[in-house]
Coordinates of C-alpha atoms in Angstrom, one line a residue:
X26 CA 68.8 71.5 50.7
X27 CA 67.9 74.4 52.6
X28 CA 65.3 77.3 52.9
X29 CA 66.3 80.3 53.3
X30 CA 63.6 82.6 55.1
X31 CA 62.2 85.7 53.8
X32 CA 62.3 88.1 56.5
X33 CA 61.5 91.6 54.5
X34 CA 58.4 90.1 53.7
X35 CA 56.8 89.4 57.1
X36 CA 54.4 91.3 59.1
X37 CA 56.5 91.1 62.7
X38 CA 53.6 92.5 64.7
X39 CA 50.6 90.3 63.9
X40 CA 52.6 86.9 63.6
X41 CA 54.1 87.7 66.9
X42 CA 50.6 88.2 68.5
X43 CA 49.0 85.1 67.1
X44 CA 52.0 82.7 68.5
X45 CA 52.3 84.7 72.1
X46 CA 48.3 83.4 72.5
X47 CA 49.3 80.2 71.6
X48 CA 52.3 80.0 73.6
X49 CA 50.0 81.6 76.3
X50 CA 47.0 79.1 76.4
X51 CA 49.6 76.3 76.5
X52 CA 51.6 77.6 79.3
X53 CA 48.4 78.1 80.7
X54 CA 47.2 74.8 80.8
X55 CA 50.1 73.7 82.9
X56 CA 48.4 74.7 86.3
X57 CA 45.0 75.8 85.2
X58 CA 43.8 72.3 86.9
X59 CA 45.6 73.1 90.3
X60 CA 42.3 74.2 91.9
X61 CA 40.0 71.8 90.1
X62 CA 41.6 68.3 91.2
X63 CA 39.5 67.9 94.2
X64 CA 36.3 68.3 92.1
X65 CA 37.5 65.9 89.5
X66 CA 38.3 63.4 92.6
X67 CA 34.9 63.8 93.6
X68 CA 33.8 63.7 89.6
X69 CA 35.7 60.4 88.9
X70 CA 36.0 59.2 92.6
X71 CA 39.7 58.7 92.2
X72 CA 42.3 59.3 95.1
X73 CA 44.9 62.7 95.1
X74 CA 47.8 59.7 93.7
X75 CA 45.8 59.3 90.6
X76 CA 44.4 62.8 90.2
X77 CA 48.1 64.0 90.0
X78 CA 48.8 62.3 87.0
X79 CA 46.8 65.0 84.7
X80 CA 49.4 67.7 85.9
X81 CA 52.8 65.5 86.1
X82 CA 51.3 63.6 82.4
X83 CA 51.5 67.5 81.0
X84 CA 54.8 68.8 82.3
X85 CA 56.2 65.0 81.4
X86 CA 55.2 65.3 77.6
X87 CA 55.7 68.8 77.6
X88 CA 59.4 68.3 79.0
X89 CA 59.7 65.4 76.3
X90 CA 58.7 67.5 73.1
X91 CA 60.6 70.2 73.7
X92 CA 64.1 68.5 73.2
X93 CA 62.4 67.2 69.6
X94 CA 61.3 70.8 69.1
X95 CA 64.5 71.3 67.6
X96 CA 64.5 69.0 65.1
X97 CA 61.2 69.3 64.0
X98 CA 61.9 73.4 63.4
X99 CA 64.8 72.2 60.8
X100 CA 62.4 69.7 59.1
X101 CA 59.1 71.6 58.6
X102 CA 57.9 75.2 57.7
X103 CA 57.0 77.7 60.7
X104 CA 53.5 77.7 59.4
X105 CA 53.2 73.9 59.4
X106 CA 54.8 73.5 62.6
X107 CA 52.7 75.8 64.2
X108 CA 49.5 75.5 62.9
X109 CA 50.2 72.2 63.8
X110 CA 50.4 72.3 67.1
X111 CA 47.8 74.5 67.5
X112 CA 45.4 72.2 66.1
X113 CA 47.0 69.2 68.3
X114 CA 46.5 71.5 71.2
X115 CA 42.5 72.5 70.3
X116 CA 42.1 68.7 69.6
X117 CA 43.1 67.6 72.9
X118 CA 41.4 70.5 74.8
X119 CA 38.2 69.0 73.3
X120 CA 38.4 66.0 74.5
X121 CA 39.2 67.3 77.9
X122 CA 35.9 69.5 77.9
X123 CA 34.2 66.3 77.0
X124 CA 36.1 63.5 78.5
X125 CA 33.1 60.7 80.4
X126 CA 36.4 58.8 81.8
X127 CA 39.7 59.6 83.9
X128 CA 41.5 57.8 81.7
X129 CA 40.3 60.3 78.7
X130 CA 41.1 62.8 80.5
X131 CA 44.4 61.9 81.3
X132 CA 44.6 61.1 77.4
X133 CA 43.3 64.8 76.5
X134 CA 46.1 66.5 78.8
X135 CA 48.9 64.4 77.1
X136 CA 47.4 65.2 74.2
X137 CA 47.4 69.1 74.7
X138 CA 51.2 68.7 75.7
X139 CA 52.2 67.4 73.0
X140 CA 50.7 70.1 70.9
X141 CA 52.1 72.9 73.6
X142 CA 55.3 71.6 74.3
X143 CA 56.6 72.9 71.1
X144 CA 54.8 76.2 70.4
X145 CA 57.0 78.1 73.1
X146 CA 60.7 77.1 71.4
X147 CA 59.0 77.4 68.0
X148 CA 58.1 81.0 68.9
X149 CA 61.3 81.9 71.0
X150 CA 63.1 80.9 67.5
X151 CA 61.1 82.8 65.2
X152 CA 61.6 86.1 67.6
X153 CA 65.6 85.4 67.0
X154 CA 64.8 85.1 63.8
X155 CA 62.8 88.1 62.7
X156 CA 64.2 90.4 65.0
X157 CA 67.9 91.8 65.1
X158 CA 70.1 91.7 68.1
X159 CA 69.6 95.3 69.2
X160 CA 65.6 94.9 69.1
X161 CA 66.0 91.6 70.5
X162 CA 65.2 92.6 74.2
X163 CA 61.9 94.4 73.6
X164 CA 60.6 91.0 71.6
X165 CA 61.9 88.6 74.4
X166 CA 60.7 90.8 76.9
X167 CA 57.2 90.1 75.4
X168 CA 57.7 86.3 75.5
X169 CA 58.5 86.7 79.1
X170 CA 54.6 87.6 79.7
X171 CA 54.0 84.6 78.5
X172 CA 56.5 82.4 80.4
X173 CA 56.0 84.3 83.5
X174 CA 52.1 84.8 83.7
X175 CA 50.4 82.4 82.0
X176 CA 51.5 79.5 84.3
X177 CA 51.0 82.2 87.5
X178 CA 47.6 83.2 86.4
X179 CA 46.4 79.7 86.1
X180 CA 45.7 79.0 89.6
X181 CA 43.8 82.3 90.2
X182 CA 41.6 82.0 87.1
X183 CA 40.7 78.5 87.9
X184 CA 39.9 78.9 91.2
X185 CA 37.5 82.1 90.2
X186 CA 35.8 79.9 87.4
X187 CA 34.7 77.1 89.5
X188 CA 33.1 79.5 91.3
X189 CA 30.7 79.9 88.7
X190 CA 31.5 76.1 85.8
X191 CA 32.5 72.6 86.6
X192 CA 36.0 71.8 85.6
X193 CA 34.9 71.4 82.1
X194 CA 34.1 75.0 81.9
X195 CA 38.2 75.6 81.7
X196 CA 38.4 73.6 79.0
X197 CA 35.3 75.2 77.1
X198 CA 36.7 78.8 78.0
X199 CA 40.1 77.8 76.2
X200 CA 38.8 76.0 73.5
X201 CA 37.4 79.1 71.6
X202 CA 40.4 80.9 71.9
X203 CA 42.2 78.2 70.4
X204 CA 40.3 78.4 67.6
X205 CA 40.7 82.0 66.8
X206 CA 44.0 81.6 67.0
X207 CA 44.3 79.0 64.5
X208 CA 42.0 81.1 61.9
X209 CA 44.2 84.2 62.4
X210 CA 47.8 82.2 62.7
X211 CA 46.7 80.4 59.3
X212 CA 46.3 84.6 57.7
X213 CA 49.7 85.9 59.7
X214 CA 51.9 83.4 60.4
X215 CA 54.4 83.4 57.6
X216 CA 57.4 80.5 57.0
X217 CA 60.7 82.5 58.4
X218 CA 62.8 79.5 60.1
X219 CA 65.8 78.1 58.1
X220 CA 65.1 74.4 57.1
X221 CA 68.1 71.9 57.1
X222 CA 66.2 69.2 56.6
X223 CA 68.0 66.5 59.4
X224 CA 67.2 62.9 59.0
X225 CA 64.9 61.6 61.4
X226 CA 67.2 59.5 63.8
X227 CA 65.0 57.3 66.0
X228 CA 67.4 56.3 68.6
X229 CA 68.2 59.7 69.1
X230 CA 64.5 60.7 70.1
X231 CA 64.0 57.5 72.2
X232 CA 67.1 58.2 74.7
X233 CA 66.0 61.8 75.0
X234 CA 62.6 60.9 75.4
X235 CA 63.6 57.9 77.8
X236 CA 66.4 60.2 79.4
X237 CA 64.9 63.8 80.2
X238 CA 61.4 61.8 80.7
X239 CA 62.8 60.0 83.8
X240 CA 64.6 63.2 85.0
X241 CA 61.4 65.1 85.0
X242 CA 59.1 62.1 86.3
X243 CA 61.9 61.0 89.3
X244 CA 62.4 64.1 90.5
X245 CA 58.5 65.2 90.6
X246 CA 57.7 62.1 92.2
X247 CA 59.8 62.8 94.8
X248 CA 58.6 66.5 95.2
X249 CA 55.0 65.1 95.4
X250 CA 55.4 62.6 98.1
X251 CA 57.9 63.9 100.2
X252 CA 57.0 63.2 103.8
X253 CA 54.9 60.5 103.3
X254 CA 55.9 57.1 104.5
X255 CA 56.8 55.8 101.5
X256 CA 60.6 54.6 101.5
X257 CA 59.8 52.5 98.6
X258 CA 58.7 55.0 96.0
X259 CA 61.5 57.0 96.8
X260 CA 64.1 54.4 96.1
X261 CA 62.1 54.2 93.6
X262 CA 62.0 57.7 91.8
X263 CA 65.6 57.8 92.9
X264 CA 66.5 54.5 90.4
X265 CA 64.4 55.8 87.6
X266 CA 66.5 59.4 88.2
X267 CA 69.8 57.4 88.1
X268 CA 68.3 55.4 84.7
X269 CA 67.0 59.0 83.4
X270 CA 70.4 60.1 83.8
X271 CA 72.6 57.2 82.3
X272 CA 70.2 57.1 79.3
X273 CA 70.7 60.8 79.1
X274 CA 74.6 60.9 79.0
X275 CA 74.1 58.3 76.1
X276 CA 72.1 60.7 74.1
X277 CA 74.6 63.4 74.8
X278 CA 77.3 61.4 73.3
X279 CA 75.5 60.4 70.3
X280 CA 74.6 63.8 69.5
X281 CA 78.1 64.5 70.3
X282 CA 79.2 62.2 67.6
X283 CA 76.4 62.9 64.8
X284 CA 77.4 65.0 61.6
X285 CA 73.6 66.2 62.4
X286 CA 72.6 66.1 65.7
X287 CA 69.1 66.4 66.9
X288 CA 69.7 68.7 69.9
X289 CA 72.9 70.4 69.3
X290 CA 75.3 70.4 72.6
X291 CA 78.1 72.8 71.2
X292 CA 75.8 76.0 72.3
X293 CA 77.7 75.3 75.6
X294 CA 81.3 76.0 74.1
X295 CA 79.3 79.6 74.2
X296 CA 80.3 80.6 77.7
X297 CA 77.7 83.5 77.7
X298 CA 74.9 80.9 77.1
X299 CA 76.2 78.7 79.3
X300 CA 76.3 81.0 82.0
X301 CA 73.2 82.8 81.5
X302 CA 71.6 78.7 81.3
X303 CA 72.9 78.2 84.8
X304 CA 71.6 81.6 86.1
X305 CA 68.2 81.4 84.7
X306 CA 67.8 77.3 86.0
X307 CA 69.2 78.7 89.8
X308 CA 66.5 81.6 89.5
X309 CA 63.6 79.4 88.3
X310 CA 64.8 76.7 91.3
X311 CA 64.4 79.9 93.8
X312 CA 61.1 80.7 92.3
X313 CA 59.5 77.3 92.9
X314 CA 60.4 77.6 95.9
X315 CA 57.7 80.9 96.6
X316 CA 55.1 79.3 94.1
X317 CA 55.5 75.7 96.0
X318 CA 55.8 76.6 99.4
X319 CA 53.7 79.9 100.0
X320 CA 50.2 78.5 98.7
X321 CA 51.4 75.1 100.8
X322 CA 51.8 77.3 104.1
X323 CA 48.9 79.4 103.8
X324 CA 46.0 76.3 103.0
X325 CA 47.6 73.8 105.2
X326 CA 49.0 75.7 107.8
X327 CA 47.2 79.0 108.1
X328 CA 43.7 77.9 106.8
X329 CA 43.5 80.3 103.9
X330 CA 41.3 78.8 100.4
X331 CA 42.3 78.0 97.4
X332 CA 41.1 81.2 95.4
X333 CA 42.7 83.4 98.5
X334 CA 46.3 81.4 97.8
X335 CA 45.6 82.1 94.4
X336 CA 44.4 85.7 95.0
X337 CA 47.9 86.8 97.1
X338 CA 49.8 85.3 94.3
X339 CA 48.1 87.6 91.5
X340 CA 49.6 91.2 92.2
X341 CA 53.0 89.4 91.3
X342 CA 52.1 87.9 88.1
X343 CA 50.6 91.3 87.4
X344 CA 54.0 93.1 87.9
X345 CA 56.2 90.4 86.4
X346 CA 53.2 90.8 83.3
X347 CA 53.9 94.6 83.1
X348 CA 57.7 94.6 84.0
X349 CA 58.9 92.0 81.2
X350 CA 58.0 94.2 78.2
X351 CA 60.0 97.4 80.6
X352 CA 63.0 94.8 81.2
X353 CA 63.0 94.0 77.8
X354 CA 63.9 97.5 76.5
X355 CA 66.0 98.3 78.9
X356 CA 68.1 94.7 78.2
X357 CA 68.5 96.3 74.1
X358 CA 69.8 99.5 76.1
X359 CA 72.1 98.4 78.8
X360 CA 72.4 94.5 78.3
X361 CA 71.7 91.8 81.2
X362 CA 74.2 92.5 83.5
X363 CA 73.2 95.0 85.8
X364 CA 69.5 94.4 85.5
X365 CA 70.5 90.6 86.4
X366 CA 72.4 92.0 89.8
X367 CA 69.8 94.4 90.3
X368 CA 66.8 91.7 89.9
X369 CA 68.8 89.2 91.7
X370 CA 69.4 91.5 94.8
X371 CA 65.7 92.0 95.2
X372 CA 64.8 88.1 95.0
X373 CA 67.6 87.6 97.8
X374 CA 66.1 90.5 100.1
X375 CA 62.4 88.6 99.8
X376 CA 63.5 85.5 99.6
X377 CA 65.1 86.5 103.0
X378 CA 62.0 88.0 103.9
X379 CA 60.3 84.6 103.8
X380 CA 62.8 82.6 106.1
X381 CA 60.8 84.0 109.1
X382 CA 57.4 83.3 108.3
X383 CA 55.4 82.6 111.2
X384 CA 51.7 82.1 112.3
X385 CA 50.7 85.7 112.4
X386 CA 52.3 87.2 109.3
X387 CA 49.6 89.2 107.5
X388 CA 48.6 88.4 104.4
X389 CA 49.0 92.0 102.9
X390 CA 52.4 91.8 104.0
X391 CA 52.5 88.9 102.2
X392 CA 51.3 90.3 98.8
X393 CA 54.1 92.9 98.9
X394 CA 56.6 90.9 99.2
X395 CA 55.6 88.2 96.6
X396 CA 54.7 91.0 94.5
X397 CA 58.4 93.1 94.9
X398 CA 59.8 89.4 94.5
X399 CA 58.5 88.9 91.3
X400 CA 59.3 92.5 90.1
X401 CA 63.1 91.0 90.7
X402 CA 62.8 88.3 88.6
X403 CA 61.4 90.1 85.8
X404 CA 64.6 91.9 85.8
X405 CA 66.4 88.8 85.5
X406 CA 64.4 85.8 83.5
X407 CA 64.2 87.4 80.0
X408 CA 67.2 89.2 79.9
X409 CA 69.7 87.0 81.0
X410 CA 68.0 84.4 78.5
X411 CA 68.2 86.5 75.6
X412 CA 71.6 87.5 76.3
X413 CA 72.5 84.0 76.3
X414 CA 70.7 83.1 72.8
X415 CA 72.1 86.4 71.3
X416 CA 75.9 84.4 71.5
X417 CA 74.3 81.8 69.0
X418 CA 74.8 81.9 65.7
X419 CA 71.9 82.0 64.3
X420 CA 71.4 78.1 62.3
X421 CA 71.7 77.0 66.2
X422 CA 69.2 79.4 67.4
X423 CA 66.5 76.0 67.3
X424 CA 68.5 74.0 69.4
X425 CA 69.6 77.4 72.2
X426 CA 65.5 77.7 72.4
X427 CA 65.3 74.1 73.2
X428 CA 68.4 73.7 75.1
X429 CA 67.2 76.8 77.6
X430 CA 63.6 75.6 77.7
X431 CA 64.5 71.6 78.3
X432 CA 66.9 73.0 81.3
X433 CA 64.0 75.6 82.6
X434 CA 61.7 72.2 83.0
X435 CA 63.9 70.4 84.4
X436 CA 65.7 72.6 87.0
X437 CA 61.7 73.7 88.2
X438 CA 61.0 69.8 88.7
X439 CA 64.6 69.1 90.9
X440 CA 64.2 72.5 92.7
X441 CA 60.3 71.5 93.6
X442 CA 61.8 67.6 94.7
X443 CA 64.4 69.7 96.9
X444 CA 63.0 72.3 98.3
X445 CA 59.7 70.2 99.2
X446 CA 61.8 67.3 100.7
X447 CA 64.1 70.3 102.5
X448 CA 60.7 71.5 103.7
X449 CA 59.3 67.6 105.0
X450 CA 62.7 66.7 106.7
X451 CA 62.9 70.2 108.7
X452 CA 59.5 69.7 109.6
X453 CA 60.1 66.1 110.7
X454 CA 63.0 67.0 112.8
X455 CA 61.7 69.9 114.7
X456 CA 62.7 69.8 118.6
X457 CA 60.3 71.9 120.2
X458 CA 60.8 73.9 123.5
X459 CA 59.4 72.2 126.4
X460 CA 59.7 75.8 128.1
X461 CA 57.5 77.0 125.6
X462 CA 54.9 74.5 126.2
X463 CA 54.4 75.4 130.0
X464 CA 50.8 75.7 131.1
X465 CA 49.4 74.7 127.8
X466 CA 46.6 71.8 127.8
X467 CA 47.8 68.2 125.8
X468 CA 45.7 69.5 122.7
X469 CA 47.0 72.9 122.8
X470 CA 50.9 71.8 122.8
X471 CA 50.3 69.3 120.6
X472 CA 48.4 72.0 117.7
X473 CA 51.3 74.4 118.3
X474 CA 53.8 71.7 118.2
X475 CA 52.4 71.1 114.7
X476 CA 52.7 74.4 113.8
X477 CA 55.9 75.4 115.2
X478 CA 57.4 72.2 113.2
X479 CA 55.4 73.2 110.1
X480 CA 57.2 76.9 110.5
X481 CA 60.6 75.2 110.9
X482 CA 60.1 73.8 107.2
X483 CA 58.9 75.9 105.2
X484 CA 61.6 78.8 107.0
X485 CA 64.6 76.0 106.3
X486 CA 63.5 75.7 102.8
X487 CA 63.2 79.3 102.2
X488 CA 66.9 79.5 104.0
X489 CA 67.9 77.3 100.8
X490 CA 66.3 79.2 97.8
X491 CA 68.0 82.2 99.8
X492 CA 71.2 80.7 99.3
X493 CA 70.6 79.9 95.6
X494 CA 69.6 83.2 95.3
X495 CA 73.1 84.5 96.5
X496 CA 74.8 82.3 94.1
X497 CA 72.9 83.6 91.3
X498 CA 73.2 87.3 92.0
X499 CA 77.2 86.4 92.4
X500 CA 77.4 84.5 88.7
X501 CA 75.4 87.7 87.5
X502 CA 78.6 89.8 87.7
X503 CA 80.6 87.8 84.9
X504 CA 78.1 88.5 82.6
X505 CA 78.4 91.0 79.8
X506 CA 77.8 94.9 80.7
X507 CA 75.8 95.8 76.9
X508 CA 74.5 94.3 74.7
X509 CA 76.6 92.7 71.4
X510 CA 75.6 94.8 68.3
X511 CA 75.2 92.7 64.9
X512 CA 78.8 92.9 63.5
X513 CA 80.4 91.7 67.1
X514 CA 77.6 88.4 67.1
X515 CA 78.4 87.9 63.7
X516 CA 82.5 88.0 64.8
X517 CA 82.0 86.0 67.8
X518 CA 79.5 83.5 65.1

């Protein structure tokens, strides 16, 4: 049986507002904490090891619902789902604000993932679904806010709150809006998504659980201990990679062989969407590497705070904020190709830029060229997505969203794990000039030892998101030059 939706009858504008703030406040919540784990060290008395659990626990359950997503869009109604979630999200975001214990904490934050990690496909879907191909751009371009700033912003916002709350006040300031969301989502959100109705296959959700759980957890537990001296926990990480990735390829082939699969894998006989999946996981790998390494080199190498990290990183997410709506209209006029090379050009040029960081490099330089970065990738995130999804037909629009937002997680976790152990292993191997050195007192050479090794790393790793920068902006070129009207989707369909 299946349930067919009734566009004609929905209001796009409010519905679309009501699941961008919850799609928002959950991407949100991803790094809102980044600037409040010392204080809930100090809180709980726990050690950084432990304290790192409440942001790895999100982005694990997170990367683990969004595969299901897909599955539950075909088995329950848009408003179900998403009220839902919403008041899954509120629920754990309650016991956050309130939470006596780390362990309730940690509890709350898996909690809030689970309720988050499926309102960003759910609403990706519902844009495909309410929205034709040629005003497809405009409506993705307005998810790309979301996607884009909300986990930017985060840092910045925390760090300007605890000026003022404890930690808890970031979970009482999200709270209410969480609420107002679910009143007005429960007046506007109206019941547009196809329902197939797919059994529930237990095995199925279980290896991709198991399988794209121990991707995301290997490959960030290598990106949060590189450099310490800890061979053990990384031939650890590295087994429970290999494990993620066996238990994976058996969920691929089940699905493979399922009359109803849970996560459809023929999107990728789609060459488009294949292409543009590649290009948008190389881009996000090359953005880590900014959002990773810059607030890394300016607290622990050049001194700066938290909040002033936070503060040089904010004129980009403003610009990437204003530019995706912009991006998004011109993608329904002249499609992702050229925007893609154009976007791509600019993230090589900075990227570039930051290969020769050293010691002395202002911070307003600094601001610019984060800030013209981001403006690149505006140009590229949204449209090359959309362009991709717009190839799907549109009963497998549920499992494109899921497919492209399971691959974003998981290409941000192995490009933090490479870049950062790039970053360590440069550092580690520095050989510095004893010329150099001349006339400098023991504690003088040794500080700008530590330096100049510190500079080698983050400069080497920058040298590497440069180069996956040039293989992006080189894959750019095969994609299509306009956009496909409805009648030539419904062909290639």
């Amino acid at each position: 049986m299946t349930q067919q939706p009734n566009i004609e009858e929905v209001r796009r504008i409010p519905m679309m507002a009501v699941m961008l703030i919850g799609a928002f406040v959950g991407l949100l919540n991803e790094t809102l904490l980044a600037t409040a784990l010392p204080s809930i060290m100090n809180d709980f008395g726990i050690q950084e090891n432990q304290v790192q659990w409440l942001t790895t626990a999100f982005l694990l359950t997170n990367g683990v619902m969004i595969p299901i997503s897909a599955f539950l869009i075909e088995r329950f109604t848009t408003r179900q789902l998403f009220l839902t979630s919403l008041s899954i999200f509120a629920l754990g975001t309650l016991i956050a604000a309130i939470s006596h214990t780390f362990e309730l904490l940690l509890v709350a934050r898996v909690v809030q993932a689970a309720g988050s990690g499926i309102m960003l496909p759910l609403m990706m879907t519902v844009m495909l679904t309410i929205f034709p191909v040629e005003k497809r751009g405009a409506a993705m371009g307005m998810a790309g806010i979301v996607i884009s700033f909300a986990p930017a912003i985060g840092p910045t916002l925390s760090g300007w709150l605890l000026e003022f709350f404890s930690w808890r006040g970031l979970f009482y300031v999200v709270l209410p809006i969480v609420v107002i969301a679910i009143i007005v989502a429960s007046m506007f959100v109206k019941n547009v998504t196809k329902l197939t109705y797919p059994k529930i296959d237990i095995l199925s959700i279980l290896l991709s659980s198991l399988g794209f759980g121990g991707l995301l957890y290997g490959f960030s537990t290598i990106g949060g201990h590189s450099g310490e001296s800890s061979d053990g926990l990384s031939q650890t990480a590295l087994f429970i990679i290999l494990g993620g990735a066996i238990i994976l390829a058996l969920f691929i082939i089940r699905q493979i062989k399922l009359k109803k699969p849970m996560l459809e894998f023929r999107v990728f006989r789609y060459p488009i969407f294949s292409l543009s999946l590649v290009i948008t996981m190389i881009v996000l790998m090359a953005l880590i590497g900014a959002e990773t390494m810059l607030p890394l080199y300016m607290q622990n190498t050049r001194g700066f705070s938290a909040l002033e990290a936070g503060m040089m990183m904010l004129p980009g997410a403003i610009v990437m904020g204003i530019m995706s709506p912009i991006t998004g209209m011109l993608f329904d006029k002249y499609g992702a190709k050229w925007l893609a090379a154009i976007g791509l050009t600019i993230v090589t040029i900075t990227t570039y830029f930051f290969t020769n960081l050293t010691m002395d490099t202002s911070y307003t330089l600094l601001v610019v060229v984060y800030a013209i970065r981001m403006l690149g990738l505006s140009l590229v995130m949204m449209p090359v997505m959309t362009a991709g999804l717009n190839q799907l037909p549109q009963e497998w629009h549920p499992h494109g969203t899921a497919m492209a937002n399971t691959f974003q997680q998981v290409s941000a976790s192995i490009g933090t794990a490479i870049l950062i152990t790039v970053m360590t292993s440069a550092a580690k191997n520095y050989q510095p000039e004893q010329a150099a050195l001349a006339g400098l007192s023991e504690e003088e050479a040794i500080l700008q030892v530590a330096n100049n090794a510190s500079m080698s790393g983050f400069n080497t790793a920058f040298w590497l998101a440069t180069a996956l920068s040039i293989v992006g902006l080189a894959l750019s070129f095969f994609l299509s030059s306009k956009p496909k009207t409805k009648e030539q989707q419904e062909k290639i369909a």
